[in-house]
Coordinates of C-alpha atoms in Angstrom, one line a residue:
R1153 CA -43.9 -3.8 -16.5
L1154 CA -45.4 -0.5 -17.4
V1155 CA -48.1 0.8 -15.0
K1156 CA -50.9 2.9 -16.5
M1157 CA -51.3 6.1 -14.5
A1158 CA -54.8 7.2 -13.5
R1159 CA -56.1 10.3 -15.2
P1160 CA -55.9 13.3 -12.7
E1161 CA -59.5 14.1 -13.2
Y1162 CA -60.4 10.6 -12.0
T1163 CA -58.2 11.0 -8.8
A1164 CA -59.9 13.9 -7.1
P1165 CA -61.7 17.2 -7.8
P1166 CA -59.4 19.8 -9.3
E1167 CA -59.5 22.0 -6.2
L1168 CA -58.2 19.1 -4.2
F1169 CA -55.9 17.5 -6.8
Y1170 CA -54.0 20.5 -7.4
N1171 CA -53.0 21.1 -3.9
A1172 CA -49.8 22.8 -2.7
E1173 CA -47.7 19.8 -3.3
E1174 CA -48.9 19.2 -6.9
S1175 CA -49.0 22.9 -7.7
A1176 CA -45.3 23.2 -6.8
K1177 CA -44.3 20.9 -9.7
Y1178 CA -45.6 23.4 -12.1
S1179 CA -42.7 25.7 -11.1
Q1180 CA -40.1 23.1 -10.5
N1181 CA -40.5 20.4 -13.0
S1182 CA -38.8 21.4 -16.3
R1183 CA -40.6 18.9 -18.3
M1184 CA -44.0 20.2 -17.2
I1185 CA -43.1 23.8 -17.8
Q1186 CA -41.8 22.9 -21.4
I1187 CA -45.0 21.0 -22.3
Q1188 CA -47.2 24.0 -20.9
Q1189 CA -45.1 26.5 -23.0
Q1190 CA -45.4 24.4 -26.2
L1191 CA -49.1 23.9 -25.9
T1192 CA -49.8 27.5 -25.2
E1193 CA -47.6 28.6 -28.3
R1194 CA -49.6 26.3 -30.4
C1195 CA -53.0 27.7 -29.0
L1196 CA -51.6 31.3 -30.0
E1197 CA -50.8 30.0 -33.4
L1198 CA -54.3 28.5 -33.8
L1199 CA -55.7 31.7 -32.4
N1200 CA -54.2 33.8 -35.1
L1201 CA -54.3 37.1 -33.5
P1202 CA -53.2 40.3 -35.4
E1203 CA -49.4 40.7 -35.0
D1204 CA -49.6 44.5 -34.9
R1205 CA -52.1 44.8 -32.1
T1206 CA -52.0 44.0 -28.3
C1207 CA -55.1 41.9 -27.4
F1208 CA -57.0 41.3 -24.2
L1209 CA -57.3 37.5 -23.6
L1210 CA -59.0 35.2 -21.1
D1211 CA -56.9 32.2 -19.8
V1212 CA -59.3 29.5 -18.6
G1213 CA -57.7 27.2 -16.2
C1214 CA -54.6 29.3 -16.1
G1215 CA -53.1 27.3 -13.1
S1216 CA -49.7 28.3 -12.2
G1217 CA -49.4 31.0 -14.9
L1218 CA -47.1 29.2 -17.3
S1219 CA -49.6 29.7 -20.2
G1220 CA -50.0 33.3 -19.3
E1221 CA -46.3 33.9 -19.4
Q1222 CA -46.4 32.9 -23.2
L1223 CA -49.2 35.5 -23.6
T1224 CA -47.2 38.1 -21.9
Y1225 CA -44.3 37.2 -24.1
A1226 CA -46.5 37.7 -27.2
N1227 CA -47.2 41.2 -26.0
H1228 CA -50.9 40.5 -24.9
H1229 CA -52.7 41.5 -21.8
W1230 CA -54.6 38.6 -20.0
V1231 CA -56.9 37.5 -17.2
G1232 CA -56.6 34.1 -15.7
M1233 CA -59.3 32.1 -13.9
D1234 CA -58.6 28.7 -12.0
I1235 CA -60.5 26.7 -9.3
S1236 CA -57.4 26.0 -7.5
A1237 CA -56.2 28.7 -5.1
D1238 CA -52.8 26.7 -4.6
M1239 CA -52.1 26.9 -8.3
L1240 CA -52.9 30.7 -8.3
D1241 CA -50.5 31.2 -5.4
V1242 CA -47.7 29.7 -7.6
A1243 CA -48.7 32.1 -10.4
K1244 CA -48.4 35.0 -7.9
D1245 CA -44.9 33.7 -6.8
R1246 CA -43.9 33.6 -10.4
D1247 CA -44.9 37.3 -10.9
A1248 CA -47.7 36.6 -13.4
E1249 CA -48.7 39.7 -15.3
G1250 CA -52.4 38.8 -15.6
D1251 CA -55.1 39.5 -13.0
L1252 CA -56.1 36.2 -11.3
F1253 CA -59.5 34.9 -10.1
V1254 CA -60.5 31.9 -8.2
A1255 CA -63.4 30.5 -10.1
D1256 CA -65.1 27.3 -11.1
M1257 CA -65.6 27.5 -15.0
G1258 CA -68.5 25.0 -14.6
Q1259 CA -70.5 27.8 -13.0
G1260 CA -69.9 30.1 -16.0
T1261 CA -67.8 33.2 -16.5
F1262 CA -68.6 36.5 -14.9
F1263 CA -67.3 39.0 -17.3
K1264 CA -69.0 41.9 -19.3
P1265 CA -70.4 41.2 -22.8
G1266 CA -67.7 41.6 -25.5
T1267 CA -64.8 41.8 -23.1
F1268 CA -62.2 39.5 -24.7
D1269 CA -60.5 39.5 -28.1
G1270 CA -59.6 35.8 -27.6
V1271 CA -59.7 32.8 -25.2
V1272 CA -57.0 30.2 -24.5
S1273 CA -57.2 27.1 -22.3
V1274 CA -54.6 24.4 -21.9
S1275 CA -55.4 21.0 -20.2
A1276 CA -58.7 22.2 -18.4
L1277 CA -61.8 21.5 -20.5
Q1278 CA -62.1 17.7 -19.8
W1279 CA -62.5 18.5 -15.9
L1280 CA -66.1 19.8 -16.8
C1281 CA -67.1 16.2 -17.8
N1282 CA -66.7 14.9 -14.3
Q1283 CA -69.4 14.7 -11.7
D1284 CA -67.3 15.6 -8.8
K1285 CA -70.2 16.5 -6.5
S1286 CA -73.7 15.0 -6.3
W1287 CA -75.3 18.2 -7.8
H1288 CA -72.8 18.3 -10.8
D1289 CA -74.4 17.5 -14.2
P1290 CA -71.6 17.6 -16.9
R1291 CA -73.9 18.7 -19.7
K1292 CA -75.3 21.5 -17.6
R1293 CA -71.9 22.7 -16.5
L1294 CA -70.7 22.6 -20.2
K1295 CA -73.8 24.6 -21.1
S1296 CA -73.1 27.1 -18.3
F1297 CA -69.6 27.6 -19.3
F1298 CA -69.9 27.9 -23.1
T1299 CA -73.1 30.3 -22.9
T1300 CA -71.5 32.8 -20.7
L1301 CA -68.2 32.5 -22.5
Y1302 CA -69.9 33.3 -25.8
S1303 CA -71.4 36.4 -24.2
C1304 CA -68.0 37.8 -22.9
M1305 CA -66.2 37.4 -26.2
A1306 CA -66.1 40.1 -28.8
H1307 CA -67.8 39.6 -32.2
G1308 CA -65.4 37.6 -34.3
A1309 CA -63.3 36.5 -31.5
R1310 CA -61.8 33.0 -31.4
G1311 CA -61.3 30.6 -28.6
V1312 CA -58.6 27.8 -28.6
F1313 CA -59.0 24.9 -26.0
Q1314 CA -56.3 22.1 -25.7
F1315 CA -57.9 19.2 -23.8
Y1316 CA -57.4 15.5 -23.1
P1317 CA -60.9 13.8 -23.7
D1318 CA -61.0 10.2 -22.4
S1319 CA -63.1 9.0 -25.3
P1320 CA -64.6 10.1 -28.7
A1321 CA -68.0 10.5 -26.9
Q1322 CA -66.7 12.9 -24.5
M1323 CA -65.1 14.8 -27.2
E1324 CA -68.4 14.9 -29.1
M1325 CA -70.3 16.1 -26.0
I1326 CA -68.0 19.0 -25.3
T1327 CA -68.1 20.0 -29.0
K1328 CA -71.8 19.8 -29.2
A1329 CA -72.2 22.0 -26.0
A1330 CA -70.1 24.6 -27.6
L1331 CA -72.1 24.6 -30.8
R1332 CA -75.4 24.8 -29.1
A1333 CA -74.2 27.9 -27.2
G1334 CA -73.9 29.7 -30.6
F1335 CA -70.0 29.0 -31.5
T1336 CA -69.0 27.8 -34.8
G1337 CA -65.8 25.8 -35.3
G1338 CA -64.7 22.3 -34.5
I1339 CA -61.8 19.9 -33.6
V1340 CA -58.2 20.3 -34.7
I1341 CA -55.9 17.3 -34.1
D1342 CA -52.1 17.5 -34.3
Y1343 CA -50.3 14.2 -35.1
P1344 CA -53.5 12.0 -35.2
N1345 CA -51.6 8.9 -35.8
S1346 CA -49.2 9.2 -32.9
T1347 CA -49.9 7.9 -29.5
R1348 CA -47.5 10.2 -27.7
A1349 CA -47.5 13.4 -29.7
K1350 CA -51.2 13.6 -30.5
K1351 CA -52.9 16.8 -29.2
I1352 CA -56.5 17.9 -29.4
F1353 CA -57.8 21.4 -29.8
L1354 CA -61.2 22.8 -29.9
C1355 CA -61.2 25.8 -32.1
L1356 CA -64.3 28.1 -31.7
F1357 CA -65.5 31.3 -33.4
A1358 CA -68.0 33.7 -31.8
G1359 CA -70.5 35.3 -34.1
V1360 CA -68.9 34.4 -37.4
V1361 CA -68.3 31.3 -39.4
G1362 CA -64.5 30.9 -39.4
H1363 CA -62.2 28.6 -41.2
I1364 CA -61.1 25.7 -39.0
P1365 CA -57.2 25.4 -39.1
S1366 CA -55.5 22.3 -40.3
G1367 CA -53.8 20.1 -37.7
K1368 CA -50.0 19.2 -37.9
T1369 CA -49.5 15.8 -39.5
G1370 CA -47.3 12.8 -38.5
T1371 CA -47.4 9.0 -38.1
T1372 CA -45.1 8.3 -35.2
A1373 CA -44.1 9.5 -31.8
S1374 CA -40.6 10.4 -33.1
Q1375 CA -42.1 13.0 -35.4
G1376 CA -43.7 14.4 -32.3
A1377 CA -40.2 14.7 -30.6
A1378 CA -39.1 16.5 -33.8
F1379 CA -41.9 19.0 -33.4
T1380 CA -40.9 19.7 -29.8
R1381 CA -37.3 20.6 -30.9
Q1382 CA -38.6 22.7 -33.7
E1383 CA -40.9 24.7 -31.3
R1384 CA -37.9 25.0 -28.9
H1385 CA -35.7 26.4 -31.6
K1386 CA -38.5 28.8 -32.7
R1387 CA -38.7 30.1 -29.2
G1388 CA -35.0 30.7 -29.0
K1389 CA -35.0 32.8 -32.2
K1390 CA -37.5 35.3 -31.0
G1391 CA -35.6 38.6 -30.9
D1392 CA -38.2 40.5 -28.9
R1393 CA -37.6 38.7 -25.6
K1394 CA -35.3 40.2 -23.0
A1395 CA -33.3 38.4 -20.4
P1396 CA -35.2 38.2 -17.1
K1397 CA -34.3 41.0 -14.7
S1398 CA -32.2 42.9 -17.5
K1399 CA -32.9 46.6 -17.9
D1400 CA -34.8 46.3 -21.0
W1401 CA -36.9 43.5 -19.5
V1402 CA -37.6 45.6 -16.5
V1403 CA -38.5 48.6 -18.4
K1404 CA -40.9 46.7 -20.6
K1405 CA -42.7 45.2 -17.6
K1406 CA -43.2 48.6 -16.1
E1407 CA -44.6 49.8 -19.3
R1408 CA -47.1 47.1 -19.3
R1409 CA -47.9 47.8 -15.7
R1410 CA -48.6 51.4 -16.5
K1411 CA -50.9 50.5 -19.2
Q1412 CA -52.9 48.1 -16.9
H1413 CA -52.8 50.0 -13.7
G1414 CA -51.9 53.7 -14.6
A1415 CA -48.7 55.6 -14.5
M1416 CA -49.2 56.7 -10.7
E1417 CA -49.2 53.1 -9.6
V1418 CA -45.6 52.4 -11.1
R1419 CA -42.4 54.1 -10.1
P1420 CA -40.7 56.3 -12.7
D1421 CA -37.7 55.1 -14.7
T1422 CA -34.4 56.5 -13.4
K1423 CA -30.7 55.8 -14.0
Y1424 CA -31.0 53.4 -11.0
T1425 CA -33.7 51.2 -12.7
A1426 CA -32.7 47.5 -12.7
R1427 CA -29.2 48.3 -11.5
K1428 CA -27.8 45.4 -9.5
R1429 CA -27.2 46.3 -5.9
K1430 CA -23.7 45.4 -4.3
D1431 CA -23.8 42.5 -1.9
K1432 CA -22.1 44.6 0.8
F1433 CA -22.4 48.3 1.9

């Protein structure tokens, strides 16, 4: 007999649910890692950033940095915010490239106006709809989040939020809060007729009236599995990714560090860069 699992947001507040034990799964469970990577790639696809420009992005609910890794692979700089310190510890252990902040998105963002070229978020937005504390009002928290987010996005920037609403009413509440804050846009649904493959994205535009992308179509969960294989094949064909810890990978990472923190903070390249040390002297 199948047992229906309780949704994480109904189990405990996010800062308690994503404790050290739960956070460790996001660096050890290959299925979780694969899903996060695929969802982030889809968010980047909907974000439709210029291919010839490195952008500065905000990752809301960045967690263990799995989504941030995809942003780095796409050659973008990013900043991540998450309410769980344990999840951010995992991100640091994974050598996440972005700057990380412990922050509650329900209290709003704290960045300067016009800072970001785009915003992504994977599996986080639905947490704002819970009243985890007596003083929490979901509508006020949504208003605070979207109002401050609108301010810190550049004119014409786009935000893509993948989330799991528990009902059509909750999806409508989130969408209306975003539109009241000044955004334009709407909901994009991939595989709307599939139970397992169905994914919901909120696509928002700051300061402009943009065209809402079309969702991917399908009728069965098997088509969703085909989409998974296609995405995995697509990632394998990307020629600009270097093998982790190879010399090209290390040099590219050091170049990004120099751009972020300055040349004085990164050791210069030498003939010994990325050279494997012998096991014994």
